[in-house]
Amino acid sequence: MSKPRILVARAIFPDIVDRLREHFDVEANPDDVIWTPQELAARLADKDGVLTTGSQRIDATLLAAAPRLKVCANMAVGYNNFDVDAMTAAGVLGTNTPDVLTETTADFGFALLMATARRMTESEHYLRAGKWTKWSYDMFAGSDIHGSTLGIIGMGRIGQGIAKRGAHGFGMKVVYHNRSRLSAELEAECKATYVGKDELLRTADHVVLVVPYTPASHHTIGAAELALMKPTATLVNIARGGIVDDAALAVALRERRIAAAGLDVFEGEPSVHPDLLTVPNVVLTPHIASATVPTRRAMANLAADNLIAFFDGRGPLTPVNQPATLR
């Protein structure tokens, strides 16, 4: 019996590709070429499965051009690159990689918060430019993290991890807003208090965004929300591009309506709004919140495990939809 045919749409760890070859006829992309939607569709025309990395859009147009495709395994916890409704209607299963990146991403979110509050990027640029000639009492004086109020919008696993780091490690008062309130037990573990979104924005010294991207969460933070924040507050986005109106944020930063921002994700990435590149009070990183070798390996292995489990009949490990019937 011939092996199922799969596509690995981006470069991943070679040994994990070799592992997939034990189970499948694999077309890989070791040169990490960014295919157009049309090129991706052409490569999927004869494939039964695909390992995606979050940058390949799986929608009705592509599904129509890939009649054999049965499963799409995303190497990411987010899956806004999947048109889930179209996939479900077409009988195509999607999977993601939850849990394995929670702690690493929470670490990075807190690191980005600290770098933003303490103006680390801004001060490094100053030093590298040879401008540091003397000490002064207010040179790059930022804001405290310990004892301050941390506001988290999106209190899933990663949000909870950030809350615990803030409350238990830095003595922060934690407030959060979420689509649904956590159980009393989880609130106690995180030392977190549920509040309305506007109250969170008005009271938090540091706001961290960890919400999934959906049409409903588009521009969760725009000009109106930024206007509610303290002028001394910071904003950190490790969620997805589009959660923040980047153009409005650039204006707020330039006009010092808020103190600073830390961004790991952007609208239209890898493009970055040009105004964000010209304001000094922002820390910018290229979507690397999960980027440790152990975590990225765990993500790739879980995506591979989903493909293997699906085709050997055990069913996917971490599905994101449940089609009534599969192709």
Coordinates of C-alpha atoms in Angstrom, one line a residue:
M1 CA 0.0 0.0 0.0
S2 CA 1.4 3.4 -0.9
K3 CA 2.1 5.9 1.8
P4 CA -0.1 9.0 2.2
R5 CA 1.5 12.1 0.5
I6 CA 2.1 15.1 2.7
L7 CA 3.7 18.6 2.2
V8 CA 5.8 20.3 4.8
A9 CA 5.2 23.8 3.8
R10 CA 8.1 25.5 5.5
A11 CA 11.6 24.4 6.6
I12 CA 11.5 22.6 9.9
F13 CA 14.1 20.5 11.8
P14 CA 15.5 18.0 9.3
D15 CA 15.3 15.0 11.7
I16 CA 11.6 15.6 12.2
V17 CA 11.2 15.6 8.4
D18 CA 13.1 12.3 8.4
R19 CA 10.7 11.0 11.1
L20 CA 7.7 12.0 8.8
R21 CA 9.3 10.1 5.9
E22 CA 9.0 6.9 7.9
H23 CA 5.2 7.2 7.6
F24 CA 4.6 9.4 4.5
D25 CA 5.7 10.3 1.0
V26 CA 7.0 13.7 2.0
E27 CA 7.6 16.8 -0.1
A28 CA 9.6 19.2 2.1
N29 CA 10.8 22.8 1.7
P30 CA 14.3 22.8 3.0
D31 CA 15.1 26.1 1.3
D32 CA 12.2 27.7 3.2
V33 CA 10.7 29.3 0.0
I34 CA 7.6 31.4 0.7
W35 CA 5.1 30.2 -1.8
T36 CA 2.3 32.2 -3.2
P37 CA -1.2 31.0 -2.5
Q38 CA -1.3 29.7 -6.1
E39 CA 2.0 27.9 -5.7
L40 CA 0.9 26.3 -2.4
A41 CA -2.4 25.2 -4.0
A42 CA -0.5 23.6 -6.9
R43 CA 1.8 21.7 -4.5
L44 CA -1.2 20.5 -2.5
A45 CA -3.2 19.3 -5.5
D46 CA -1.9 15.7 -5.0
K47 CA -1.4 15.8 -1.2
D48 CA -3.3 14.0 1.5
G49 CA -2.0 16.2 4.4
V50 CA 0.1 19.3 5.1
L51 CA 2.2 20.6 7.9
T52 CA 1.8 24.4 8.0
T53 CA 3.5 27.0 10.2
G54 CA 0.9 29.7 10.5
S55 CA 1.8 31.7 7.4
Q56 CA 0.0 29.5 4.9
R57 CA -3.7 30.4 4.4
I58 CA -6.0 27.4 4.1
D59 CA -9.3 28.6 2.7
A60 CA -12.1 27.6 0.4
T61 CA -10.2 28.5 -2.8
L62 CA -7.2 26.4 -1.8
L63 CA -9.4 23.5 -0.6
A64 CA -11.1 23.4 -4.0
A65 CA -7.7 23.1 -5.7
A66 CA -6.6 20.3 -3.3
P67 CA -9.3 17.6 -3.6
R68 CA -7.2 14.9 -1.8
L69 CA -6.3 17.1 1.2
K70 CA -7.7 15.6 4.5
V71 CA -5.7 17.2 7.3
C72 CA -3.8 20.4 8.0
A73 CA -1.4 20.3 11.0
N74 CA -0.5 23.8 12.1
M75 CA 2.9 24.2 13.9
A76 CA 1.4 26.9 16.1
V77 CA -1.1 27.3 18.9
G78 CA -2.9 30.0 16.9
Y79 CA -4.7 29.0 13.7
N80 CA -6.1 32.2 12.3
N81 CA -4.5 31.1 9.0
F82 CA -7.2 28.4 8.8
D83 CA -10.7 29.2 7.5
V84 CA -12.1 26.8 10.0
D85 CA -15.7 27.0 8.6
A86 CA -14.5 26.3 5.1
M87 CA -12.4 23.4 6.3
T88 CA -15.2 21.9 8.3
A89 CA -17.6 22.2 5.4
A90 CA -15.1 20.5 3.1
G91 CA -14.4 17.7 5.5
V92 CA -10.9 18.7 6.2
L93 CA -9.5 18.4 9.7
G94 CA -7.2 21.1 11.3
T95 CA -4.9 20.7 14.3
N96 CA -2.7 23.0 16.3
T97 CA 0.0 22.8 19.0
P98 CA -1.3 24.0 22.3
D99 CA 0.3 23.6 25.7
V100 CA 3.9 22.8 24.5
L101 CA 4.7 26.5 24.1
T102 CA 2.8 28.0 27.1
E103 CA 5.6 28.5 29.5
T104 CA 8.2 29.6 27.0
T105 CA 5.7 32.2 25.5
A106 CA 4.8 33.4 29.0
D107 CA 8.5 33.8 29.8
F108 CA 9.0 35.9 26.6
G109 CA 5.9 38.0 27.3
F110 CA 7.2 38.9 30.7
A111 CA 10.7 39.6 29.2
L112 CA 9.1 41.9 26.7
L113 CA 7.1 43.6 29.5
M114 CA 10.3 44.2 31.4
A115 CA 12.3 45.5 28.4
T116 CA 9.4 47.9 27.6
A117 CA 9.0 49.2 31.1
R118 CA 12.7 49.7 31.7
R119 CA 13.3 51.2 28.2
M120 CA 16.0 48.7 27.4
T121 CA 15.9 48.9 23.6
E122 CA 15.8 52.7 23.6
S123 CA 18.8 52.9 25.9
E124 CA 20.8 50.3 23.9
H125 CA 20.3 52.3 20.7
Y126 CA 21.5 55.4 22.6
L127 CA 24.6 53.6 23.9
R128 CA 25.5 52.1 20.5
A129 CA 25.2 55.5 18.8
G130 CA 27.9 56.8 21.1
K131 CA 25.6 59.3 22.9
W132 CA 26.4 58.1 26.4
T133 CA 28.8 60.6 27.9
K134 CA 27.7 61.0 31.5
W135 CA 25.2 59.8 34.1
S136 CA 22.1 61.8 34.8
Y137 CA 19.3 61.3 37.3
D138 CA 16.6 60.8 34.7
M139 CA 18.5 59.1 31.9
F140 CA 16.1 56.4 30.6
A141 CA 14.2 56.3 33.8
G142 CA 11.3 53.9 33.2
S143 CA 8.6 52.4 35.3
D144 CA 8.6 49.8 38.1
I145 CA 7.3 46.4 37.5
H146 CA 7.4 45.1 41.1
G147 CA 4.3 46.2 43.1
S148 CA 2.6 47.7 40.0
T149 CA -0.7 46.7 38.5
L150 CA -0.6 44.2 35.6
G151 CA -3.6 44.0 33.3
I152 CA -4.0 40.9 31.1
I153 CA -6.5 40.8 28.3
G154 CA -6.9 37.2 27.3
M155 CA -6.6 34.8 30.3
G156 CA -5.9 31.5 28.6
R157 CA -3.0 29.3 29.5
I158 CA -0.4 31.9 28.4
G159 CA -2.2 34.7 30.1
Q160 CA -2.3 32.7 33.3
G161 CA 1.4 32.0 33.1
I162 CA 2.1 35.7 32.8
A163 CA -0.2 36.4 35.7
K164 CA 1.6 33.9 37.9
R165 CA 5.0 35.4 37.1
G166 CA 3.8 38.8 37.9
A167 CA 1.9 38.0 41.1
H168 CA 4.2 35.4 42.6
G169 CA 7.5 36.7 41.3
F170 CA 7.1 40.5 41.3
G171 CA 4.3 41.1 43.8
M172 CA 2.1 42.7 41.2
K173 CA -1.6 43.3 41.5
V174 CA -3.1 41.3 38.7
V175 CA -6.4 42.2 37.0
Y176 CA -7.7 40.5 33.9
H177 CA -10.4 40.6 31.3
N178 CA -11.5 37.6 29.3
R179 CA -14.5 36.4 27.3
S180 CA -15.4 34.2 30.3
R181 CA -14.4 34.5 33.9
L182 CA -12.0 32.0 35.3
S183 CA -13.0 29.6 38.1
A184 CA -12.4 30.8 41.6
E185 CA -9.6 28.2 41.9
L186 CA -7.7 29.5 38.9
E187 CA -8.2 33.1 40.0
A188 CA -6.7 32.2 43.3
E189 CA -3.7 30.4 41.6
C190 CA -3.0 33.5 39.5
K191 CA -3.9 36.0 42.3
A192 CA -6.0 37.7 39.6
T193 CA -9.2 39.8 39.8
Y194 CA -11.7 39.9 36.9
V195 CA -12.6 43.4 35.8
G196 CA -14.2 45.0 32.7
K197 CA -12.0 45.9 29.8
D198 CA -12.4 49.7 30.3
E199 CA -11.6 49.4 34.0
L200 CA -8.5 47.4 33.2
L201 CA -7.2 49.9 30.7
R202 CA -7.8 52.8 33.1
T203 CA -6.1 51.2 36.1
A204 CA -3.3 49.0 34.8
D205 CA 0.3 50.2 34.8
H206 CA 1.2 47.5 32.3
V207 CA -1.3 45.9 29.8
V208 CA -0.4 42.6 28.2
L209 CA -2.5 41.2 25.3
V210 CA -2.8 37.4 24.9
V211 CA -6.1 37.0 23.0
P212 CA -6.5 34.8 19.9
Y213 CA -7.2 36.6 16.7
T214 CA -10.7 36.5 15.3
P215 CA -12.8 39.0 13.4
A216 CA -14.4 39.9 16.8
S217 CA -11.0 40.6 18.3
H218 CA -9.7 42.8 15.4
H219 CA -8.4 46.1 16.8
T220 CA -9.2 45.1 20.4
I221 CA -6.9 48.0 21.1
G222 CA -7.4 51.1 19.0
A223 CA -7.4 54.8 19.5
A224 CA -10.3 54.8 21.9
E225 CA -8.8 52.1 24.1
L226 CA -5.4 53.8 24.1
A227 CA -7.0 57.0 25.2
L228 CA -8.2 55.2 28.3
M229 CA -4.8 54.2 29.4
K230 CA -2.5 56.0 31.8
P231 CA 0.1 58.2 30.2
T232 CA 2.6 56.3 32.3
A233 CA 1.4 52.9 31.2
T234 CA 2.9 50.3 28.8
L235 CA 1.3 48.0 26.3
V236 CA 2.7 44.6 25.3
N237 CA 1.3 42.5 22.4
I238 CA 2.3 38.8 22.1
A239 CA -1.1 37.7 20.7
R240 CA -1.5 38.3 17.0
G241 CA -1.1 41.1 14.5
G242 CA -4.4 42.9 14.1
I243 CA -5.3 42.8 17.8
V244 CA -3.8 46.3 18.0
D245 CA -4.4 49.1 15.5
D246 CA -0.7 49.6 14.8
A247 CA -1.2 53.0 13.2
A248 CA -3.2 54.3 16.2
L249 CA -0.5 52.9 18.5
A250 CA 2.3 54.7 16.7
V251 CA 0.4 58.0 17.1
A252 CA -0.1 57.4 20.8
L253 CA 3.5 56.5 21.3
R254 CA 4.8 59.5 19.4
E255 CA 2.5 61.9 21.3
R256 CA 3.4 60.2 24.6
R257 CA -0.3 59.3 25.3
I258 CA 1.2 56.1 26.7
A259 CA 4.7 55.6 27.9
A260 CA 5.9 52.7 25.7
A261 CA 4.9 49.5 23.9
G262 CA 6.5 46.1 23.3
L263 CA 5.4 44.3 20.2
D264 CA 6.2 40.8 19.0
V265 CA 3.4 40.6 16.4
F266 CA 2.2 43.1 13.7
E267 CA -0.6 43.7 11.3
G268 CA 0.5 42.4 7.9
E269 CA 3.7 40.8 9.3
P270 CA 6.5 40.4 8.3
S271 CA 5.8 44.0 7.2
V272 CA 5.8 46.5 10.1
H273 CA 3.9 49.8 10.0
P274 CA 6.6 52.3 9.1
D275 CA 5.6 54.8 11.8
L276 CA 6.4 52.2 14.5
L277 CA 10.0 52.1 13.1
T278 CA 10.4 55.8 13.8
V279 CA 9.2 56.1 17.4
P280 CA 11.8 55.5 20.0
N281 CA 9.6 54.2 22.9
V282 CA 8.8 50.8 21.4
V283 CA 10.5 47.4 21.7
L284 CA 10.1 45.4 18.5
T285 CA 10.7 41.7 18.0
P286 CA 10.0 39.5 15.0
H287 CA 7.3 37.1 16.3
I288 CA 9.7 35.1 18.4
A289 CA 7.7 34.5 21.6
S290 CA 8.0 30.7 21.3
A291 CA 11.5 30.7 19.9
T292 CA 13.5 28.4 22.0
V293 CA 15.0 25.2 20.5
P294 CA 13.2 22.8 22.9
T295 CA 9.8 24.6 22.4
R296 CA 10.1 24.8 18.6
R297 CA 11.0 21.1 18.5
A298 CA 8.1 20.2 20.6
M299 CA 5.8 22.2 18.3
A300 CA 7.1 20.5 15.2
N301 CA 6.9 17.1 16.8
L302 CA 3.3 17.7 17.9
A303 CA 2.3 18.7 14.4
A304 CA 4.0 15.6 13.1
D305 CA 2.3 13.5 15.8
N306 CA -1.1 14.9 14.7
L307 CA -0.4 13.8 11.1
I308 CA 0.8 10.4 12.1
A309 CA -2.1 9.8 14.5
F310 CA -4.7 10.9 11.9
F311 CA -3.4 8.6 9.1
D312 CA -2.9 5.6 11.3
G313 CA -6.5 5.8 12.5
R314 CA -6.1 6.9 16.1
G315 CA -7.4 10.3 15.3
P316 CA -5.8 13.7 15.8
L317 CA -4.3 14.6 19.2
T318 CA -5.2 18.3 19.2
P319 CA -8.0 19.1 16.7
V320 CA -9.4 22.5 16.2
N321 CA -12.5 21.4 14.3
Q322 CA -14.7 18.4 14.0
P323 CA -16.1 17.9 10.5
A324 CA -19.2 15.8 10.4
T325 CA -17.6 13.7 7.7
L326 CA -14.0 13.6 6.5
R327 CA -12.9 13.6 2.9

